[in-house]
Amino acid sequence: IKNYHFISAEVLTASPNLIIANRGFQSGDITLSPEGALVGAVSEAGKWSAKIRGIADSGSQFPITVTDNGKRITDGVLIGKFGGDVYIDKVLTQIELKPGQTIVTSGTDDKTPPDILIGWIGQEIIKEESSGGGIRRIRAILE
């Protein structure tokens, strides 16, 4: 990933917010798993540790792209909700999302590089259309 630097860190706890030990983090930094998948973003950074808001934490938002076999299907926003649910929001109603499609970061927010794996759309997809129509929210269980 160009124009980004990586800091190796040790996970101290795995609670609703991950707390990791290391110096050099700043609020807003993104965090990746050792496999390169998106974990979340730094919500608080101290001298010796940082608190990470995971992708499914309430209030988390990441601009995403949904792909199918490497082909871009649509863009949207991944939103974490209370209880660990994840929604894909701001998707046009004519776009048909299917289980197994890949969700990656879009890189449109200047904080997150593009094409970082988030997960795959699972079998459960619940569609909610907006009151104005045209754009919908989709609750998708990620695999």
Short mmCIF file of N, CA, C and O in Angstrom, two decimals, residues 8-136:
data_model
loop_
_atom_site.label_atom_id
_atom_site.label_comp_id
_atom_site.label_asym_id
_atom_site.label_seq_id
_atom_site.Cartn_x
_atom_site.Cartn_y
_atom_site.Cartn_z
N SER A 8 3.68 -2.42 13.77
CA SER A 8 3.34 -3.70 14.36
C SER A 8 2.90 -3.46 15.80
O SER A 8 3.48 -2.65 16.51
N ALA A 9 1.84 -4.13 16.23
CA ALA A 9 1.32 -3.92 17.57
C ALA A 9 0.84 -5.23 18.17
O ALA A 9 0.52 -6.17 17.45
N GLU A 10 0.79 -5.26 19.48
CA GLU A 10 0.35 -6.44 20.21
C GLU A 10 -1.04 -6.19 20.77
O GLU A 10 -1.30 -5.15 21.36
N VAL A 11 -1.97 -7.13 20.56
CA VAL A 11 -3.32 -7.01 21.11
C VAL A 11 -3.27 -7.38 22.59
O VAL A 11 -2.82 -8.46 22.95
N LEU A 12 -3.75 -6.48 23.45
CA LEU A 12 -3.78 -6.74 24.87
C LEU A 12 -5.10 -7.34 25.31
O LEU A 12 -5.14 -8.22 26.16
N THR A 13 -6.20 -6.85 24.78
CA THR A 13 -7.52 -7.38 25.11
C THR A 13 -8.36 -7.40 23.84
O THR A 13 -8.10 -6.68 22.90
N ALA A 14 -9.37 -8.23 23.86
CA ALA A 14 -10.31 -8.28 22.75
C ALA A 14 -11.71 -8.13 23.32
O ALA A 14 -12.42 -9.09 23.54
N SER A 15 -12.06 -6.91 23.63
CA SER A 15 -13.38 -6.57 24.15
C SER A 15 -14.13 -5.82 23.07
O SER A 15 -13.68 -5.80 21.92
N PRO A 16 -15.25 -5.18 23.39
CA PRO A 16 -15.93 -4.44 22.32
C PRO A 16 -15.00 -3.48 21.59
O PRO A 16 -15.17 -3.26 20.40
N ASN A 17 -14.04 -2.90 22.27
CA ASN A 17 -13.00 -2.12 21.62
C ASN A 17 -11.68 -2.84 21.88
O ASN A 17 -11.39 -3.20 23.00
N LEU A 18 -10.90 -3.07 20.84
CA LEU A 18 -9.61 -3.69 21.03
C LEU A 18 -8.65 -2.66 21.61
O LEU A 18 -8.64 -1.51 21.17
N ILE A 19 -7.86 -3.06 22.56
CA ILE A 19 -6.84 -2.17 23.10
C ILE A 19 -5.50 -2.78 22.75
O ILE A 19 -5.24 -3.94 23.03
N ILE A 20 -4.66 -2.01 22.11
CA ILE A 20 -3.38 -2.52 21.67
C ILE A 20 -2.26 -1.69 22.27
O ILE A 20 -2.43 -0.52 22.59
N ALA A 21 -1.14 -2.32 22.44
CA ALA A 21 0.01 -1.63 23.03
C ALA A 21 0.98 -1.24 21.94
O ALA A 21 1.37 -2.05 21.14
N ASN A 22 1.34 0.00 21.92
CA ASN A 22 2.37 0.49 21.02
C ASN A 22 2.36 2.00 21.03
O ASN A 22 1.38 2.61 21.45
N ARG A 23 3.42 2.58 20.56
CA ARG A 23 3.47 4.02 20.39
C ARG A 23 3.36 4.33 18.91
O ARG A 23 3.63 3.48 18.07
N GLY A 24 2.98 5.54 18.60
CA GLY A 24 2.96 5.95 17.21
C GLY A 24 1.60 5.98 16.56
O GLY A 24 1.49 6.38 15.41
N PHE A 25 0.56 5.56 17.26
CA PHE A 25 -0.77 5.63 16.68
C PHE A 25 -1.36 7.02 16.84
O PHE A 25 -1.07 7.72 17.79
N GLN A 26 -2.21 7.39 15.90
CA GLN A 26 -2.95 8.64 15.98
C GLN A 26 -4.42 8.34 15.79
O GLN A 26 -4.79 7.38 15.11
N SER A 27 -5.26 9.16 16.39
CA SER A 27 -6.69 8.99 16.21
C SER A 27 -7.02 9.03 14.72
O SER A 27 -6.53 9.86 13.98
N GLY A 28 -7.85 8.07 14.28
CA GLY A 28 -8.21 7.98 12.87
C GLY A 28 -7.40 6.98 12.08
O GLY A 28 -7.81 6.58 11.00
N ASP A 29 -6.24 6.54 12.61
CA ASP A 29 -5.45 5.53 11.91
C ASP A 29 -6.27 4.26 11.75
O ASP A 29 -7.05 3.90 12.63
N ILE A 30 -6.12 3.56 10.63
CA ILE A 30 -6.82 2.29 10.46
C ILE A 30 -5.94 1.16 10.95
O ILE A 30 -4.72 1.28 11.03
N THR A 31 -6.58 0.04 11.28
CA THR A 31 -5.85 -1.13 11.76
C THR A 31 -6.24 -2.33 10.91
O THR A 31 -7.39 -2.48 10.52
N LEU A 32 -5.26 -3.17 10.64
CA LEU A 32 -5.45 -4.37 9.84
C LEU A 32 -5.09 -5.60 10.64
O LEU A 32 -4.24 -5.55 11.53
N SER A 33 -5.69 -6.73 10.31
CA SER A 33 -5.32 -8.01 10.89
C SER A 33 -4.00 -8.45 10.28
O SER A 33 -3.58 -7.92 9.24
N PRO A 34 -3.33 -9.45 10.86
CA PRO A 34 -2.10 -9.96 10.25
C PRO A 34 -2.31 -10.46 8.81
O PRO A 34 -1.40 -10.45 8.01
N GLU A 35 -3.55 -10.85 8.48
CA GLU A 35 -3.86 -11.33 7.13
C GLU A 35 -4.15 -10.17 6.17
O GLU A 35 -4.34 -10.39 4.98
N GLY A 36 -4.22 -8.95 6.68
CA GLY A 36 -4.44 -7.79 5.83
C GLY A 36 -5.88 -7.33 5.73
O GLY A 36 -6.20 -6.48 4.90
N ALA A 37 -6.78 -7.87 6.56
CA ALA A 37 -8.18 -7.44 6.54
C ALA A 37 -8.39 -6.27 7.50
O ALA A 37 -7.71 -6.15 8.51
N LEU A 38 -9.35 -5.43 7.19
CA LEU A 38 -9.64 -4.27 8.02
C LEU A 38 -10.22 -4.70 9.37
O LEU A 38 -11.16 -5.47 9.41
N VAL A 39 -9.65 -4.19 10.46
CA VAL A 39 -10.15 -4.45 11.80
C VAL A 39 -10.99 -3.28 12.28
O VAL A 39 -12.07 -3.44 12.82
N GLY A 40 -10.47 -2.07 12.09
CA GLY A 40 -11.20 -0.88 12.54
C GLY A 40 -10.31 0.34 12.45
O GLY A 40 -9.32 0.36 11.73
N ALA A 41 -10.68 1.36 13.24
CA ALA A 41 -9.93 2.61 13.25
C ALA A 41 -9.63 3.02 14.69
O ALA A 41 -10.41 2.73 15.60
N VAL A 42 -8.52 3.70 14.89
CA VAL A 42 -8.13 4.16 16.21
C VAL A 42 -9.09 5.27 16.64
O VAL A 42 -9.24 6.28 15.94
N SER A 43 -9.77 5.06 17.78
CA SER A 43 -10.69 6.08 18.28
C SER A 43 -10.03 6.94 19.36
O SER A 43 -10.40 8.09 19.53
N GLU A 44 -9.06 6.38 20.07
CA GLU A 44 -8.32 7.11 21.09
C GLU A 44 -6.87 6.64 21.05
O GLU A 44 -6.61 5.45 20.99
N ALA A 45 -5.95 7.58 21.10
CA ALA A 45 -4.53 7.22 21.09
C ALA A 45 -3.85 7.88 22.28
O ALA A 45 -3.97 9.08 22.49
N GLY A 46 -3.17 7.05 23.07
CA GLY A 46 -2.40 7.55 24.21
C GLY A 46 -0.92 7.35 23.97
O GLY A 46 -0.50 6.91 22.89
N LYS A 47 -0.14 7.62 24.98
CA LYS A 47 1.31 7.49 24.85
C LYS A 47 1.72 6.03 24.64
O LYS A 47 2.63 5.75 23.87
N TRP A 48 1.08 5.11 25.33
CA TRP A 48 1.49 3.71 25.29
C TRP A 48 0.46 2.77 24.69
O TRP A 48 0.73 1.59 24.49
N SER A 49 -0.73 3.24 24.43
CA SER A 49 -1.75 2.34 23.89
C SER A 49 -2.75 3.11 23.05
O SER A 49 -2.77 4.34 23.06
N ALA A 50 -3.57 2.36 22.34
CA ALA A 50 -4.62 2.95 21.51
C ALA A 50 -5.87 2.10 21.62
O ALA A 50 -5.80 0.89 21.78
N LYS A 51 -7.02 2.74 21.54
CA LYS A 51 -8.30 2.04 21.55
C LYS A 51 -8.81 2.00 20.11
O LYS A 51 -8.85 3.02 19.43
N ILE A 52 -9.20 0.81 19.68
CA ILE A 52 -9.64 0.60 18.31
C ILE A 52 -11.15 0.40 18.28
O ILE A 52 -11.68 -0.42 19.03
N ARG A 53 -11.83 1.15 17.42
CA ARG A 53 -13.26 0.93 17.19
C ARG A 53 -13.36 -0.03 16.01
O ARG A 53 -12.97 0.30 14.90
N GLY A 54 -13.86 -1.24 16.26
CA GLY A 54 -13.97 -2.26 15.22
C GLY A 54 -15.02 -1.92 14.18
O GLY A 54 -15.87 -1.05 14.40
N ILE A 55 -15.00 -2.61 13.05
CA ILE A 55 -15.91 -2.30 11.95
C ILE A 55 -17.37 -2.52 12.35
O ILE A 55 -18.25 -1.88 11.78
N ALA A 56 -17.65 -3.40 13.31
CA ALA A 56 -19.03 -3.66 13.71
C ALA A 56 -19.45 -2.86 14.94
O ALA A 56 -20.57 -2.99 15.40
N ASP A 57 -18.55 -2.02 15.47
CA ASP A 57 -18.91 -1.20 16.63
C ASP A 57 -19.88 -0.10 16.23
O ASP A 57 -19.79 0.47 15.14
N SER A 58 -20.79 0.21 17.13
CA SER A 58 -21.76 1.26 16.89
C SER A 58 -21.05 2.58 16.55
O SER A 58 -20.14 2.99 17.25
N GLY A 59 -21.43 3.17 15.46
CA GLY A 59 -20.83 4.44 15.05
C GLY A 59 -19.69 4.32 14.05
O GLY A 59 -19.27 5.32 13.48
N SER A 60 -19.19 3.12 13.81
CA SER A 60 -18.13 2.95 12.82
C SER A 60 -18.68 3.15 11.42
O SER A 60 -19.80 2.71 11.12
N GLN A 61 -17.93 3.83 10.57
CA GLN A 61 -18.32 4.01 9.18
C GLN A 61 -17.09 3.95 8.29
O GLN A 61 -16.09 4.58 8.60
N PHE A 62 -17.19 3.19 7.22
CA PHE A 62 -16.11 3.08 6.25
C PHE A 62 -16.70 3.09 4.84
O PHE A 62 -17.64 2.35 4.56
N PRO A 63 -16.16 3.93 3.94
CA PRO A 63 -16.61 3.87 2.56
C PRO A 63 -16.14 2.56 1.92
O PRO A 63 -14.98 2.17 2.10
N ILE A 64 -17.04 1.90 1.23
CA ILE A 64 -16.73 0.57 0.70
C ILE A 64 -17.08 0.44 -0.77
O ILE A 64 -17.83 1.25 -1.32
N THR A 65 -16.53 -0.61 -1.36
CA THR A 65 -16.88 -1.04 -2.71
C THR A 65 -17.26 -2.51 -2.61
O THR A 65 -16.58 -3.29 -1.95
N VAL A 66 -18.35 -2.89 -3.25
CA VAL A 66 -18.75 -4.29 -3.33
C VAL A 66 -18.31 -4.80 -4.68
O VAL A 66 -18.56 -4.17 -5.71
N THR A 67 -17.60 -5.94 -4.68
CA THR A 67 -17.13 -6.53 -5.93
C THR A 67 -17.63 -7.97 -6.06
O THR A 67 -17.97 -8.61 -5.07
N ASP A 68 -17.66 -8.44 -7.27
CA ASP A 68 -18.04 -9.82 -7.55
C ASP A 68 -17.04 -10.35 -8.57
O ASP A 68 -16.99 -9.85 -9.70
N ASN A 69 -16.24 -11.32 -8.18
CA ASN A 69 -15.17 -11.86 -9.03
C ASN A 69 -14.26 -10.76 -9.57
O ASN A 69 -13.91 -10.75 -10.75
N GLY A 70 -13.94 -9.78 -8.71
CA GLY A 70 -13.03 -8.71 -9.09
C GLY A 70 -13.68 -7.55 -9.83
O GLY A 70 -13.05 -6.54 -10.09
N LYS A 71 -14.96 -7.68 -10.17
CA LYS A 71 -15.67 -6.62 -10.90
C LYS A 71 -16.44 -5.75 -9.90
O LYS A 71 -17.18 -6.26 -9.06
N ARG A 72 -16.27 -4.42 -10.02
CA ARG A 72 -16.96 -3.49 -9.14
C ARG A 72 -18.46 -3.54 -9.39
O ARG A 72 -18.91 -3.38 -10.51
N ILE A 73 -19.23 -3.75 -8.32
CA ILE A 73 -20.69 -3.80 -8.41
C ILE A 73 -21.28 -2.44 -8.01
O ILE A 73 -22.11 -1.88 -8.71
N THR A 74 -20.85 -1.92 -6.86
CA THR A 74 -21.38 -0.67 -6.35
C THR A 74 -20.50 -0.15 -5.23
O THR A 74 -19.69 -0.88 -4.68
N ASP A 75 -20.68 1.12 -4.91
CA ASP A 75 -20.06 1.72 -3.73
C ASP A 75 -21.14 1.93 -2.68
O ASP A 75 -22.33 1.92 -2.98
N GLY A 76 -20.72 2.15 -1.46
CA GLY A 76 -21.64 2.40 -0.36
C GLY A 76 -20.86 2.76 0.89
O GLY A 76 -19.68 3.10 0.82
N VAL A 77 -21.53 2.65 2.01
CA VAL A 77 -20.91 2.92 3.30
C VAL A 77 -21.21 1.76 4.22
O VAL A 77 -22.37 1.34 4.34
N LEU A 78 -20.18 1.21 4.86
CA LEU A 78 -20.35 0.16 5.84
C LEU A 78 -20.52 0.84 7.19
O LEU A 78 -19.69 1.66 7.59
N ILE A 79 -21.61 0.52 7.90
CA ILE A 79 -21.92 1.15 9.17
C ILE A 79 -22.10 0.08 10.24
O ILE A 79 -22.88 -0.86 10.06
N GLY A 80 -21.38 0.24 11.35
CA GLY A 80 -21.56 -0.64 12.50
C GLY A 80 -22.73 -0.15 13.33
O GLY A 80 -22.93 1.05 13.49
N LYS A 81 -23.52 -1.06 13.85
CA LYS A 81 -24.68 -0.71 14.67
C LYS A 81 -24.58 -1.38 16.02
O LYS A 81 -23.91 -2.39 16.19
N PHE A 82 -25.30 -0.84 16.99
CA PHE A 82 -25.34 -1.42 18.34
C PHE A 82 -25.72 -2.89 18.24
O PHE A 82 -26.64 -3.26 17.54
N GLY A 83 -25.01 -3.75 18.94
CA GLY A 83 -25.29 -5.17 18.92
C GLY A 83 -24.42 -5.94 17.94
O GLY A 83 -24.55 -7.14 17.80
N GLY A 84 -23.53 -5.25 17.24
CA GLY A 84 -22.60 -5.94 16.35
C GLY A 84 -23.09 -6.15 14.94
O GLY A 84 -22.43 -6.80 14.14
N ASP A 85 -24.27 -5.63 14.60
CA ASP A 85 -24.74 -5.73 13.21
C ASP A 85 -23.94 -4.80 12.32
O ASP A 85 -23.43 -3.78 12.77
N VAL A 86 -23.84 -5.14 11.07
CA VAL A 86 -23.16 -4.31 10.09
C VAL A 86 -24.14 -4.05 8.95
O VAL A 86 -24.81 -4.97 8.47
N TYR A 87 -24.25 -2.77 8.54
CA TYR A 87 -25.13 -2.40 7.45
C TYR A 87 -24.31 -1.87 6.29
O TYR A 87 -23.28 -1.24 6.49
N ILE A 88 -24.79 -2.11 5.11
CA ILE A 88 -24.25 -1.46 3.92
C ILE A 88 -25.30 -0.42 3.55
O ILE A 88 -26.45 -0.75 3.28
N ASP A 89 -24.91 0.83 3.58
CA ASP A 89 -25.85 1.92 3.38
C ASP A 89 -25.51 2.67 2.10
O ASP A 89 -24.41 2.55 1.57
N LYS A 90 -26.47 3.46 1.63
CA LYS A 90 -26.30 4.32 0.45
C LYS A 90 -26.02 3.51 -0.82
O LYS A 90 -25.12 3.81 -1.59
N VAL A 91 -26.79 2.47 -1.01
CA VAL A 91 -26.70 1.63 -2.20
C VAL A 91 -27.96 1.87 -3.03
O VAL A 91 -29.07 1.84 -2.50
N LEU A 92 -27.81 2.12 -4.32
CA LEU A 92 -28.96 2.35 -5.19
C LEU A 92 -29.86 1.12 -5.22
O LEU A 92 -29.38 -0.02 -5.23
N THR A 93 -31.17 1.35 -5.28
CA THR A 93 -32.13 0.24 -5.23
C THR A 93 -32.02 -0.71 -6.42
O THR A 93 -32.36 -1.88 -6.29
N GLN A 94 -31.54 -0.24 -7.55
CA GLN A 94 -31.45 -1.15 -8.70
C GLN A 94 -30.26 -2.11 -8.61
O GLN A 94 -30.15 -3.02 -9.42
N ILE A 95 -29.39 -1.93 -7.64
CA ILE A 95 -28.24 -2.83 -7.46
C ILE A 95 -28.69 -4.06 -6.67
O ILE A 95 -29.27 -3.94 -5.60
N GLU A 96 -28.43 -5.23 -7.20
CA GLU A 96 -28.80 -6.47 -6.53
C GLU A 96 -27.56 -7.09 -5.89
O GLU A 96 -26.68 -7.58 -6.60
N LEU A 97 -27.49 -7.02 -4.56
CA LEU A 97 -26.37 -7.64 -3.85
C LEU A 97 -26.69 -9.09 -3.56
O LEU A 97 -27.85 -9.46 -3.34
N LYS A 98 -25.64 -9.93 -3.56
CA LYS A 98 -25.82 -11.37 -3.40
C LYS A 98 -24.82 -11.91 -2.39
O LYS A 98 -23.71 -11.38 -2.25
N PRO A 99 -25.18 -12.99 -1.71
CA PRO A 99 -24.23 -13.63 -0.80
C PRO A 99 -22.94 -14.01 -1.54
O PRO A 99 -22.97 -14.39 -2.71
N GLY A 100 -21.83 -13.84 -0.86
CA GLY A 100 -20.53 -14.19 -1.42
C GLY A 100 -19.79 -13.05 -2.08
O GLY A 100 -18.60 -13.15 -2.37
N GLN A 101 -20.49 -11.94 -2.35
CA GLN A 101 -19.80 -10.80 -2.94
C GLN A 101 -18.82 -10.21 -1.93
O GLN A 101 -19.06 -10.22 -0.73
N THR A 102 -17.71 -9.71 -2.42
CA THR A 102 -16.62 -9.22 -1.57
C THR A 102 -16.80 -7.75 -1.25
O THR A 102 -17.16 -6.96 -2.13
N ILE A 103 -16.53 -7.39 -0.01
CA ILE A 103 -16.58 -6.00 0.43
C ILE A 103 -15.16 -5.56 0.74
O ILE A 103 -14.46 -6.19 1.54
N VAL A 104 -14.73 -4.48 0.08
CA VAL A 104 -13.40 -3.91 0.30
C VAL A 104 -13.56 -2.41 0.55
O VAL A 104 -14.59 -1.81 0.23
N THR A 105 -12.52 -1.80 1.10
CA THR A 105 -12.54 -0.35 1.28
C THR A 105 -12.46 0.32 -0.08
O THR A 105 -11.81 -0.18 -1.00
N SER A 106 -13.13 1.46 -0.21
CA SER A 106 -13.12 2.17 -1.49
C SER A 106 -11.96 3.16 -1.58
O SER A 106 -11.54 3.52 -2.67
N GLY A 107 -11.47 3.62 -0.41
CA GLY A 107 -10.38 4.58 -0.41
C GLY A 107 -10.79 6.00 -0.71
O GLY A 107 -9.96 6.86 -0.94
N THR A 108 -12.08 6.28 -0.68
CA THR A 108 -12.56 7.62 -1.03
C THR A 108 -12.55 8.61 0.13
O THR A 108 -12.89 9.77 -0.06
N ASP A 109 -12.14 8.18 1.33
CA ASP A 109 -12.17 9.08 2.49
C ASP A 109 -10.82 9.67 2.85
O ASP A 109 -10.71 10.37 3.83
N ASP A 110 -9.79 9.42 2.09
CA ASP A 110 -8.44 9.94 2.34
C ASP A 110 -7.81 9.43 3.64
O ASP A 110 -6.74 9.87 4.01
N LYS A 111 -8.47 8.52 4.34
CA LYS A 111 -7.91 7.92 5.56
C LYS A 111 -7.62 6.45 5.35
O LYS A 111 -6.72 5.90 5.96
N THR A 112 -8.42 5.82 4.50
CA THR A 112 -8.34 4.39 4.31
C THR A 112 -7.90 4.08 2.89
O THR A 112 -8.51 4.56 1.94
N PRO A 113 -6.85 3.29 2.73
CA PRO A 113 -6.43 2.91 1.38
C PRO A 113 -7.51 2.09 0.68
O PRO A 113 -8.31 1.43 1.34
N PRO A 114 -7.56 2.10 -0.63
CA PRO A 114 -8.54 1.28 -1.34
C PRO A 114 -8.16 -0.20 -1.32
O PRO A 114 -7.01 -0.56 -1.10
N ASP A 115 -9.16 -1.03 -1.54
CA ASP A 115 -8.99 -2.47 -1.75
C ASP A 115 -8.50 -3.25 -0.54
O ASP A 115 -7.89 -4.31 -0.69
N ILE A 116 -8.78 -2.75 0.68
CA ILE A 116 -8.49 -3.52 1.89
C ILE A 116 -9.71 -4.42 2.15
O ILE A 116 -10.84 -3.94 2.23
N LEU A 117 -9.48 -5.72 2.29
CA LEU A 117 -10.57 -6.66 2.50
C LEU A 117 -11.29 -6.37 3.81
O LEU A 117 -10.66 -6.16 4.85
N ILE A 118 -12.63 -6.35 3.75
CA ILE A 118 -13.46 -6.25 4.95
C ILE A 118 -14.14 -7.59 5.20
O ILE A 118 -14.18 -8.08 6.30
N GLY A 119 -14.69 -8.20 4.17
CA GLY A 119 -15.37 -9.49 4.32
C GLY A 119 -16.21 -9.80 3.11
O GLY A 119 -16.03 -9.21 2.04
N TRP A 120 -17.14 -10.73 3.29
CA TRP A 120 -18.03 -11.16 2.21
C TRP A 120 -19.46 -11.07 2.69
O TRP A 120 -19.74 -11.29 3.87
N ILE A 121 -20.36 -10.78 1.79
CA ILE A 121 -21.78 -10.74 2.14
C ILE A 121 -22.24 -12.16 2.44
O ILE A 121 -22.02 -13.07 1.64
N GLY A 122 -22.86 -12.33 3.60
CA GLY A 122 -23.34 -13.64 4.03
C GLY A 122 -24.71 -13.96 3.45
O GLY A 122 -25.23 -13.26 2.57
N GLN A 123 -25.31 -15.02 3.97
CA GLN A 123 -26.59 -15.51 3.44
C GLN A 123 -27.77 -14.62 3.82
O GLN A 123 -28.77 -14.58 3.13
N GLU A 124 -27.65 -13.90 4.95
CA GLU A 124 -28.77 -13.07 5.41
C GLU A 124 -28.64 -11.65 4.89
O GLU A 124 -27.71 -10.93 5.23
N ILE A 125 -29.57 -11.25 4.05
CA ILE A 125 -29.60 -9.89 3.51
C ILE A 125 -31.00 -9.33 3.74
O ILE A 125 -31.98 -9.90 3.28
N ILE A 126 -31.09 -8.23 4.48
CA ILE A 126 -32.37 -7.59 4.76
C ILE A 126 -32.33 -6.19 4.15
O ILE A 126 -31.46 -5.39 4.49
N LYS A 127 -33.26 -5.88 3.27
CA LYS A 127 -33.27 -4.61 2.56
C LYS A 127 -34.27 -3.65 3.21
O LYS A 127 -35.38 -4.04 3.53
N GLU A 128 -33.84 -2.41 3.37
CA GLU A 128 -34.71 -1.34 3.88
C GLU A 128 -34.59 -0.17 2.92
O GLU A 128 -33.53 0.41 2.79
N GLU A 129 -35.68 0.18 2.26
CA GLU A 129 -35.64 1.30 1.33
C GLU A 129 -35.82 2.60 2.08
O GLU A 129 -36.53 2.66 3.08
N SER A 130 -35.16 3.65 1.61
CA SER A 130 -35.31 4.97 2.22
C SER A 130 -36.68 5.53 1.90
O SER A 130 -37.33 5.11 0.95
N SER A 131 -37.12 6.49 2.71
CA SER A 131 -38.45 7.06 2.50
C SER A 131 -38.56 7.75 1.14
O SER A 131 -39.61 7.78 0.54
N GLY A 132 -37.45 8.31 0.65
CA GLY A 132 -37.46 8.97 -0.65
C GLY A 132 -37.28 8.02 -1.81
O GLY A 132 -37.38 8.41 -2.97
N GLY A 133 -37.00 6.75 -1.52
CA GLY A 133 -36.76 5.77 -2.57
C GLY A 133 -35.42 6.00 -3.24
O GLY A 133 -34.76 7.00 -3.04
N GLY A 134 -34.99 5.06 -4.01
CA GLY A 134 -33.75 5.22 -4.77
C GLY A 134 -32.51 4.72 -4.07
O GLY A 134 -31.64 4.15 -4.68
N ILE A 135 -32.42 4.93 -2.77
CA ILE A 135 -31.26 4.48 -2.01
C ILE A 135 -31.76 3.60 -0.88
O ILE A 135 -32.80 3.87 -0.28
N ARG A 136 -31.02 2.58 -0.57
CA ARG A 136 -31.47 1.67 0.48
C ARG A 136 -30.35 1.32 1.43
O ARG A 136 -29.17 1.51 1.15
#
